[in-house]
CSV table of C-alpha atoms in Angstrom, one decimal:
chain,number,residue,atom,x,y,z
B,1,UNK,CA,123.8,157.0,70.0
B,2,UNK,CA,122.0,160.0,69.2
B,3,UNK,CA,120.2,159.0,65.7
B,4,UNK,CA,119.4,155.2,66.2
B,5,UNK,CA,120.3,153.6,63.2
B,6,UNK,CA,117.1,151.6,61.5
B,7,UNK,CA,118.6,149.6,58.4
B,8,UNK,CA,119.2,146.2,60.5
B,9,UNK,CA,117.8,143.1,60.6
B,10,UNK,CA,116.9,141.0,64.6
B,11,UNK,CA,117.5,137.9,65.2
B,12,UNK,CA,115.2,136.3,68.2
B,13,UNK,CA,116.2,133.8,70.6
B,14,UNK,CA,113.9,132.6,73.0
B,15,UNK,CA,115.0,131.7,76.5
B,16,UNK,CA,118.3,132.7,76.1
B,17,UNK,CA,120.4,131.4,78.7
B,18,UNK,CA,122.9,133.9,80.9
B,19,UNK,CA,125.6,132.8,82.9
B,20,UNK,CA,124.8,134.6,85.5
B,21,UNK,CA,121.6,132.3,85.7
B,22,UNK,CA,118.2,133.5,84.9
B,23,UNK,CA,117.2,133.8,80.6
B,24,UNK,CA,116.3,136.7,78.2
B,25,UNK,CA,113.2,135.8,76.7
B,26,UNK,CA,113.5,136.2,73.9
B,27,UNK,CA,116.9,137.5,73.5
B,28,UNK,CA,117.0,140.0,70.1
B,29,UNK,CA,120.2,140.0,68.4
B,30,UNK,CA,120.7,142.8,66.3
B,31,UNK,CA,123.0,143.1,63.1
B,32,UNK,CA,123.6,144.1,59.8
B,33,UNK,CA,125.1,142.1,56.5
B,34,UNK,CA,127.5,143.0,53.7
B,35,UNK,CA,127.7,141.5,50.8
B,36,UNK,CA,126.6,138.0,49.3
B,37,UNK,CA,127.3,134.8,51.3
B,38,UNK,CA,128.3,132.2,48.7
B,39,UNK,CA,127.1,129.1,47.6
B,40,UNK,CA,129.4,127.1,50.0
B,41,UNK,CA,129.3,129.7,52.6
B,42,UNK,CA,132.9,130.2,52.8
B,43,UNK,CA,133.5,133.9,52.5
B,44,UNK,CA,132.0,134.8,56.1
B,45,UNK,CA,133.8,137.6,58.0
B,46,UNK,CA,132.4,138.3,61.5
B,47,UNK,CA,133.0,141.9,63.3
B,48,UNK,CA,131.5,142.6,66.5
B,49,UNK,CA,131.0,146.0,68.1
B,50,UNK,CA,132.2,148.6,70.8
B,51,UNK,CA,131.2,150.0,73.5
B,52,UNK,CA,128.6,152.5,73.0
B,53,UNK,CA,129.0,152.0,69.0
B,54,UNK,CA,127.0,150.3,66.7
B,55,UNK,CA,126.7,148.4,63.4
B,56,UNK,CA,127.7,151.9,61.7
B,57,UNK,CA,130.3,152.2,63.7
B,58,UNK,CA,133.4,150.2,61.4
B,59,UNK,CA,131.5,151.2,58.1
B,60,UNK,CA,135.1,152.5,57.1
B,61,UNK,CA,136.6,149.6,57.2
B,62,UNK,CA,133.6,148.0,55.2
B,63,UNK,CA,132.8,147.9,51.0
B,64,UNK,CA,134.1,147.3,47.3
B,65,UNK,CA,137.4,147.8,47.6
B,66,UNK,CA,138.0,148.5,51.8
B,67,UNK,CA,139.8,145.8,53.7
B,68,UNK,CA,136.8,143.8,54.2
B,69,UNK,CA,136.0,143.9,50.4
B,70,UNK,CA,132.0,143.2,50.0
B,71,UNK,CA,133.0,142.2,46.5
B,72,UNK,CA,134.6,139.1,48.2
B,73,UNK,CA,133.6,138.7,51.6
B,74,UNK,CA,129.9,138.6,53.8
B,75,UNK,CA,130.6,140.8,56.2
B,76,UNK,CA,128.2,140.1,60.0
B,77,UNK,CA,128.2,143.0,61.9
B,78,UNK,CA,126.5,141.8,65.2
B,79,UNK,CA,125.2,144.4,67.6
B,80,UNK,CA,126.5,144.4,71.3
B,81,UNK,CA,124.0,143.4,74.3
B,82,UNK,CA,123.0,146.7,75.9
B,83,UNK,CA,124.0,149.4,72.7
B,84,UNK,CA,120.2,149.7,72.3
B,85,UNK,CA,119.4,148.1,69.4
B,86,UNK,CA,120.1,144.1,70.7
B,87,UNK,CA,118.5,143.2,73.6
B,88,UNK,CA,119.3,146.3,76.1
B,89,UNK,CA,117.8,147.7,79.3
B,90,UNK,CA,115.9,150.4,77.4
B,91,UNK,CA,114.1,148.0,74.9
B,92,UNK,CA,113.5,145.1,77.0
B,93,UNK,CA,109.9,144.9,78.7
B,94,UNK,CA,109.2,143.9,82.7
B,95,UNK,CA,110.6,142.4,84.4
B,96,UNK,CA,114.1,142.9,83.3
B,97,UNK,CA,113.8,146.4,81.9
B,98,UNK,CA,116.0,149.2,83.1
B,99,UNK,CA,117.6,148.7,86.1
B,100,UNK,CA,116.4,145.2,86.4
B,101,UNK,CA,118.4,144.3,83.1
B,102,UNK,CA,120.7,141.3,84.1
B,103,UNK,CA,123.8,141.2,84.0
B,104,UNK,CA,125.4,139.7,80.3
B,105,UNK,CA,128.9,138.9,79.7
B,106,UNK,CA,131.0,138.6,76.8
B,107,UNK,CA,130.5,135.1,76.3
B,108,UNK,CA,126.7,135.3,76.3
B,109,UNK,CA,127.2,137.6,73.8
B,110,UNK,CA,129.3,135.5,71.7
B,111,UNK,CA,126.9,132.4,72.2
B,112,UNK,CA,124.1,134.9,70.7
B,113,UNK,CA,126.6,135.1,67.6
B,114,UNK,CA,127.1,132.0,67.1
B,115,UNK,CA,123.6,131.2,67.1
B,116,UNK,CA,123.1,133.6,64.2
B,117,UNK,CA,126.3,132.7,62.0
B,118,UNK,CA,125.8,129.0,62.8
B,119,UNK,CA,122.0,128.4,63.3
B,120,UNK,CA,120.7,130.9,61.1
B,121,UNK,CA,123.3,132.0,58.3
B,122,UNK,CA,124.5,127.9,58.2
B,123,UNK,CA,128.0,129.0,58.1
B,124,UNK,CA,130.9,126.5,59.2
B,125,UNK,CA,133.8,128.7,59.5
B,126,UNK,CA,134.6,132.3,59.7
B,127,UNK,CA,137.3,133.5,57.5
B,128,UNK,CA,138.0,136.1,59.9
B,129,UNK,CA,137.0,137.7,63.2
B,130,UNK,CA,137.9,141.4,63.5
B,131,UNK,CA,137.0,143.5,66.6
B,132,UNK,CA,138.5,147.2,68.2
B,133,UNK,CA,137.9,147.5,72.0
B,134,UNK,CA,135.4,145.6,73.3
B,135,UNK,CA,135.0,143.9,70.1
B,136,UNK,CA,138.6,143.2,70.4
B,137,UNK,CA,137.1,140.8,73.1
B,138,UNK,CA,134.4,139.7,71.6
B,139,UNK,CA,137.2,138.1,69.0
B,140,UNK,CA,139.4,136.4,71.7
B,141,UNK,CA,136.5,135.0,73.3
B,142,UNK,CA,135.1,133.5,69.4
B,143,UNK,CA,138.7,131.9,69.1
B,144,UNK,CA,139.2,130.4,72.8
B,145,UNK,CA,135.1,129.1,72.6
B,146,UNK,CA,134.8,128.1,69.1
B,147,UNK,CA,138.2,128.0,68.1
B,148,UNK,CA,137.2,124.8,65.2
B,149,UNK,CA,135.2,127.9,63.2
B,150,UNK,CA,137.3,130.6,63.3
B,151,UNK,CA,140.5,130.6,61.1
B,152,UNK,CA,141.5,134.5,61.8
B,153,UNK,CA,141.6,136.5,64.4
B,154,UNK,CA,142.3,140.6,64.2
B,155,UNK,CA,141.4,141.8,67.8
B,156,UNK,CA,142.3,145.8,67.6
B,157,UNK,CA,142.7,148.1,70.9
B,158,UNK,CA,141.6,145.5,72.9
B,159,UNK,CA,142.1,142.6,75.0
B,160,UNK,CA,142.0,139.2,76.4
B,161,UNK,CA,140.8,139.9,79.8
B,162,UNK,CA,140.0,143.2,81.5
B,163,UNK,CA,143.0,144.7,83.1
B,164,UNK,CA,143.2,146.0,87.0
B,165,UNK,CA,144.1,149.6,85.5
B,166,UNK,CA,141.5,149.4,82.8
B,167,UNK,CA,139.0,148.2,85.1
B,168,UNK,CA,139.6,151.0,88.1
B,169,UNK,CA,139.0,153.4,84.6
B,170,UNK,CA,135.4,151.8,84.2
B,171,UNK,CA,134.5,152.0,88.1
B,172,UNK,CA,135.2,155.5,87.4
B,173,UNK,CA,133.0,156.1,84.6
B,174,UNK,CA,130.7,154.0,86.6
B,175,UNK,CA,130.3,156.4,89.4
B,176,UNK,CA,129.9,159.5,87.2
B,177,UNK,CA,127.1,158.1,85.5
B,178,UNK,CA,124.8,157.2,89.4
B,179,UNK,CA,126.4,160.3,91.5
B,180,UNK,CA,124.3,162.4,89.8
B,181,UNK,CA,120.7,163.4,92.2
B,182,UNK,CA,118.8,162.6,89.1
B,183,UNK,CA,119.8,158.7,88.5
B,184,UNK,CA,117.8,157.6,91.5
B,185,UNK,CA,119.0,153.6,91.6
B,186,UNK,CA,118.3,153.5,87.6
B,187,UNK,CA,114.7,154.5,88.1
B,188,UNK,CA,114.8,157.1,86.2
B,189,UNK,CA,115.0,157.0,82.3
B,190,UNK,CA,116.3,157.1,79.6
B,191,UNK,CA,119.5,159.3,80.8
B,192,UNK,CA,119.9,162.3,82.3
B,193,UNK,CA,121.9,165.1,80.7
B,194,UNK,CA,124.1,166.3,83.2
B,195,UNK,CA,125.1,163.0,83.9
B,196,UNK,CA,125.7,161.9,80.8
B,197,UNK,CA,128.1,165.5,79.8
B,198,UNK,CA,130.2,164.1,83.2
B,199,UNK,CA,130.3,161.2,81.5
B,200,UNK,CA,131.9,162.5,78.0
B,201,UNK,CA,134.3,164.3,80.3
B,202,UNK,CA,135.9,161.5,82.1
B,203,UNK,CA,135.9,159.7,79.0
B,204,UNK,CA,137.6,162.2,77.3
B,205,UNK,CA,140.8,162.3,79.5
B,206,UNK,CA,140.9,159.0,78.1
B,207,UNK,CA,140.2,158.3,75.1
B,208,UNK,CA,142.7,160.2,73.4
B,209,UNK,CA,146.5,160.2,74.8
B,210,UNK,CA,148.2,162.9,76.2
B,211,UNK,CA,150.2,163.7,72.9
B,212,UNK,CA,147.2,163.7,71.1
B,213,UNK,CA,145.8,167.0,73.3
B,214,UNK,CA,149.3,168.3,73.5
B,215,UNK,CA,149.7,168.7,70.1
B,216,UNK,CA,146.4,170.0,69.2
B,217,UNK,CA,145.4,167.0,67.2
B,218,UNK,CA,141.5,167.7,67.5
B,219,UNK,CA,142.2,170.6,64.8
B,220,UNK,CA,142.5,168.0,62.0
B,221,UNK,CA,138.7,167.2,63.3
B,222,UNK,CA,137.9,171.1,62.9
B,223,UNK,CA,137.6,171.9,66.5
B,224,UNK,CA,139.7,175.3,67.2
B,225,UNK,CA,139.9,174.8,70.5
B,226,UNK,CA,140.4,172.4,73.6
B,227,UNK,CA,137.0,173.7,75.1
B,228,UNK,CA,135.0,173.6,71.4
B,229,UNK,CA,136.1,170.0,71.0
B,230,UNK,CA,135.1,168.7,74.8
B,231,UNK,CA,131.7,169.9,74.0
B,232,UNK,CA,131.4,169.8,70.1
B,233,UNK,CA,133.1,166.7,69.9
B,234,UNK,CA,132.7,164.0,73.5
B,235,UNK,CA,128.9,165.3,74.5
B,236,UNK,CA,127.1,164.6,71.5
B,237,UNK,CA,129.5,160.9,71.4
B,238,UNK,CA,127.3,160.5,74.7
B,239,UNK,CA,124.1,162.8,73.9
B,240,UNK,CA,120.3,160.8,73.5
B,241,UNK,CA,122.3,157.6,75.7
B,242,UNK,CA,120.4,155.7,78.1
B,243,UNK,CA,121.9,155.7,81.7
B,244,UNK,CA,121.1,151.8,82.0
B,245,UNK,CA,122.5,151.0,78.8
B,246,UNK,CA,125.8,152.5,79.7
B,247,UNK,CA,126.1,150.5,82.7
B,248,UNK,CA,124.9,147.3,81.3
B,249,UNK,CA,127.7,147.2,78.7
B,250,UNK,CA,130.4,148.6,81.2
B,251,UNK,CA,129.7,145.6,83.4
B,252,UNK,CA,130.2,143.3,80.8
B,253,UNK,CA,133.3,145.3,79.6
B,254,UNK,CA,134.8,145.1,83.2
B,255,UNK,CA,134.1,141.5,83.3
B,256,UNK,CA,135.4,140.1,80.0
B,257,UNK,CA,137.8,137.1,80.7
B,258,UNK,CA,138.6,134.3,78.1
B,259,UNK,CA,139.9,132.5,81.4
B,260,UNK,CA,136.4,132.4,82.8
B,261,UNK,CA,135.1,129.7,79.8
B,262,UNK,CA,134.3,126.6,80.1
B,263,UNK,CA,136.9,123.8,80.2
B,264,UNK,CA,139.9,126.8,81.2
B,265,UNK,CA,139.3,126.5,85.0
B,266,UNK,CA,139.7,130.5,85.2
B,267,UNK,CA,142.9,130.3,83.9
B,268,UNK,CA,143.8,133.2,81.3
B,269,UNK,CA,147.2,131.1,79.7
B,270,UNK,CA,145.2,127.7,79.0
B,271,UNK,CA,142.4,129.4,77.7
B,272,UNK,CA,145.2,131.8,75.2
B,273,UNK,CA,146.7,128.7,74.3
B,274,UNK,CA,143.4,126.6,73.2
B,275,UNK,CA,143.4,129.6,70.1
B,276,UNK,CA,143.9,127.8,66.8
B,277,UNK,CA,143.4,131.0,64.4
B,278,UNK,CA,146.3,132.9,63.1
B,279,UNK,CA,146.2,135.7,65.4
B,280,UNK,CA,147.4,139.2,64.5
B,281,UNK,CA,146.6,141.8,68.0
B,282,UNK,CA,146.9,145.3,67.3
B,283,UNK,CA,147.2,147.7,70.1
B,284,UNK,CA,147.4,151.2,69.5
B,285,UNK,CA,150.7,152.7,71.0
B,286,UNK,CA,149.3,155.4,73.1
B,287,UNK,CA,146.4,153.7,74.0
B,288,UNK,CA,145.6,154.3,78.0
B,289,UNK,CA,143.5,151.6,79.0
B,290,UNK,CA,144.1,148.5,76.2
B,291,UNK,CA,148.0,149.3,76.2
B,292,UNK,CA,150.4,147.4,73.8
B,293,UNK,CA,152.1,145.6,76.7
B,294,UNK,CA,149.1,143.6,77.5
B,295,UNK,CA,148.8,142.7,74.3
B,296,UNK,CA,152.3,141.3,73.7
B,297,UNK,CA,151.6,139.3,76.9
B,298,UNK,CA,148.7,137.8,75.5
B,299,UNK,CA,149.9,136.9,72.2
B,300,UNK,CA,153.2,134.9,74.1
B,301,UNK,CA,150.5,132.7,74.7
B,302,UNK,CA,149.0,131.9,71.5
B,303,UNK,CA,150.6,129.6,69.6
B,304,UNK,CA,152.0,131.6,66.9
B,305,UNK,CA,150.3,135.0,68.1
B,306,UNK,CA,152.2,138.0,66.2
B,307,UNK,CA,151.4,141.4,67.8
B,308,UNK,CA,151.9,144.8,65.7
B,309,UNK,CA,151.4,148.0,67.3
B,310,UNK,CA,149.6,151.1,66.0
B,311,UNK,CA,151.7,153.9,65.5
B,312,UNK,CA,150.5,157.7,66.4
B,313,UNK,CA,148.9,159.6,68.8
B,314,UNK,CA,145.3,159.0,68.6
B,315,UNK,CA,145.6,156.5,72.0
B,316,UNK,CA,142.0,154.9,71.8
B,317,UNK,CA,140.5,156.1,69.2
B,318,UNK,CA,143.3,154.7,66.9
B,319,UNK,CA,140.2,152.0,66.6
B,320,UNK,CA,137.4,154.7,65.1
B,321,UNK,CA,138.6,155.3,61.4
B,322,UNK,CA,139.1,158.9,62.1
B,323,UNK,CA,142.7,159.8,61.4
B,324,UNK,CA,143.6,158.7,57.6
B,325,UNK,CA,146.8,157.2,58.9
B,326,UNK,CA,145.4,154.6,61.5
B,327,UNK,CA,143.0,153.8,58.5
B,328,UNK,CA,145.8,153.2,56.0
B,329,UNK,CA,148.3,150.8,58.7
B,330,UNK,CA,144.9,148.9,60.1
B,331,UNK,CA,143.5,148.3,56.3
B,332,UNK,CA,147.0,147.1,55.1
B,333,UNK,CA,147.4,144.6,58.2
B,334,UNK,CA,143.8,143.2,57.4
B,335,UNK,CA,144.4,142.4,53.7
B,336,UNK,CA,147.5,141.0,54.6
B,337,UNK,CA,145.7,138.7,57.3
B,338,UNK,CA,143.0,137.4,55.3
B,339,UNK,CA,145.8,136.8,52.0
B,340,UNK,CA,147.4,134.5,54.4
B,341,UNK,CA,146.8,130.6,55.3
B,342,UNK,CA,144.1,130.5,58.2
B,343,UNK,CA,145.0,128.6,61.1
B,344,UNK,CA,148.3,127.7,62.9
């Protein structure tokens, strides 16, 4: 994030727990509210965030008269361990700043969420949980660990567990970001710029799909050219990031598996199958790294899972609200999700 947003509140929880042993403490949750909770607390909708994004990140999808209408609904938007504004590598103090940041998974994260919606907000159940990318696995792992609270699930260009392919794309990324001279074993921050323009290179080749580049598609985003929209377009996505915060959240990227809860013994199908929430997954078509076809194999395995793909070009970035099209199909399959019973 190059402007770090301000307008949220923090939620602090001391000795916070990892699973990879060792606490936070405290642990600060960040997030941001929409709308009024009612009376009975019954109009709760939950959306985590995505790598490298924030609570501003799904404002399209968000106000009177958007799919999740603040008219109707209290809209939690929960900030991601490691984007900088929860509990991250740069704004945690010694011993666990920077490089010394442990390691937090997706269900820490999702334990931290529940501690807010439940413990602080009172709420019982969740009218829906919506997530693209890596909060597309935030939702699977809310319906596989509290699956008694959550009576929707939309997880978009996601998934259930961190594929081979998807994770040889993040060890990747990973060695861009600590080849560089200048990252020195994470002692030096925040992040270093020529690292960090690598970065938005390698991520560039795949975010977007090859049709999408083909076809010239980054002119409806007012780039003119391939080279104007690599640099005027992926560096500043990556610009004012710190190194350590970036890695932080790719590990626990890489690492999301609803087959590693509790109670699953490590097994992806039993844990897919504990889901109770009507489940809609939306893959986007083209997307490289959360393609549909994991998707339909997860949904075979949730009772009553439904799957509908994304149509278009935009691979990835189907997800980010830019393309008016991917906005219309994503908006229409939310209102028709929430108008429908919740729960299988």
């Amino acid at each position: 994030m190059s402007t770090t947003p301000s307008d949220h509140s923090v939620l602090e929880l001391p000795d916070f727990p990892l699973e990879t042993g060792g606490a936070l403490a405290p642990a600060r949750l960040a997030y941001q509210t929409h709308g009024e909770l009612a009376s009975d607390k019954s109009n709760a909708i939950l959306l985590p965030t995505w790598f490298a994004g924030d609570h501003t990140s799904h404002e399209w999808l968000i106000g009177p008269g958007r799919p999740l209408d603040t008219d109707r609904y209290f809209v939690i938007v929960p900030d991601l361990f490691g984007n900088g504004l929860s509990s991250s590598p740069s704004n945690t103090p010694a011993p666990q700043a920077g490089a010394d940041f442990p390691h937090i998974t997706m269900r820490d994260n999702v334990r931290a969420q529940h501690a807010l919606v439940h413990g602080h907000f009172g709420i019982e159940r969740l009218e829906l949980v919506i997530g693209c990318s890596m909060g597309a696995q935030q939702t699977y792992q809310w319906a596989v660990s509290y699956p008694d609270m959550v009576a929707r699930a939309l997880p978009f260009c996601g998934s259930s567990k961190t594929a081979p392919h998807n994770a040889v794309f993040i060890e990747g990324l990973r060695a861009v970001l600590t080849a560089d001279p200048e990252w020195r074993q994470g002692r030096r921050a925040p992040g270093y710029a020529a690292g960090l323009r690598a970065f938005a290179r390698v991520y560039a080749g795949w975010g977007f799909s090859q049709a999408f580049y083909w076809n010239e598609r980054y002119r409806t985003l007012g780039f003119d050219s391939l080279d104007d929209f690599l640099v005027g377009f992926w560096e500043p996505n990556f610009a004012g990031q710190d190194t350590n915060d970036l890695l932080a959240m790719l590990w626990t990227w890489q690492h999301a598996d609803v087959g590693a809860t509790e109670g699953t013994g490590g097994d992806v199908v039993k844990a897919l199958g504990t889901i109770t929430a009507r489940t809609l997954a939306m893959p986007a078509q083209k997307d490289l790294y959360f393609p549909p076809e994991d998707e339909a194999w997860a949904s075979g395995h949730i009772p009553g899972g439904d799957v509908r793909v994304i149509p278009g070009e935009w691979g990835h970035l189907t997800g980010a609200g830019a393309n008016p099209d991917d906005v219309e199909f994503i908006g229409r399959a939310v209102r028709e999700l929430l108008a429908s019973p919740g729960e299988n």
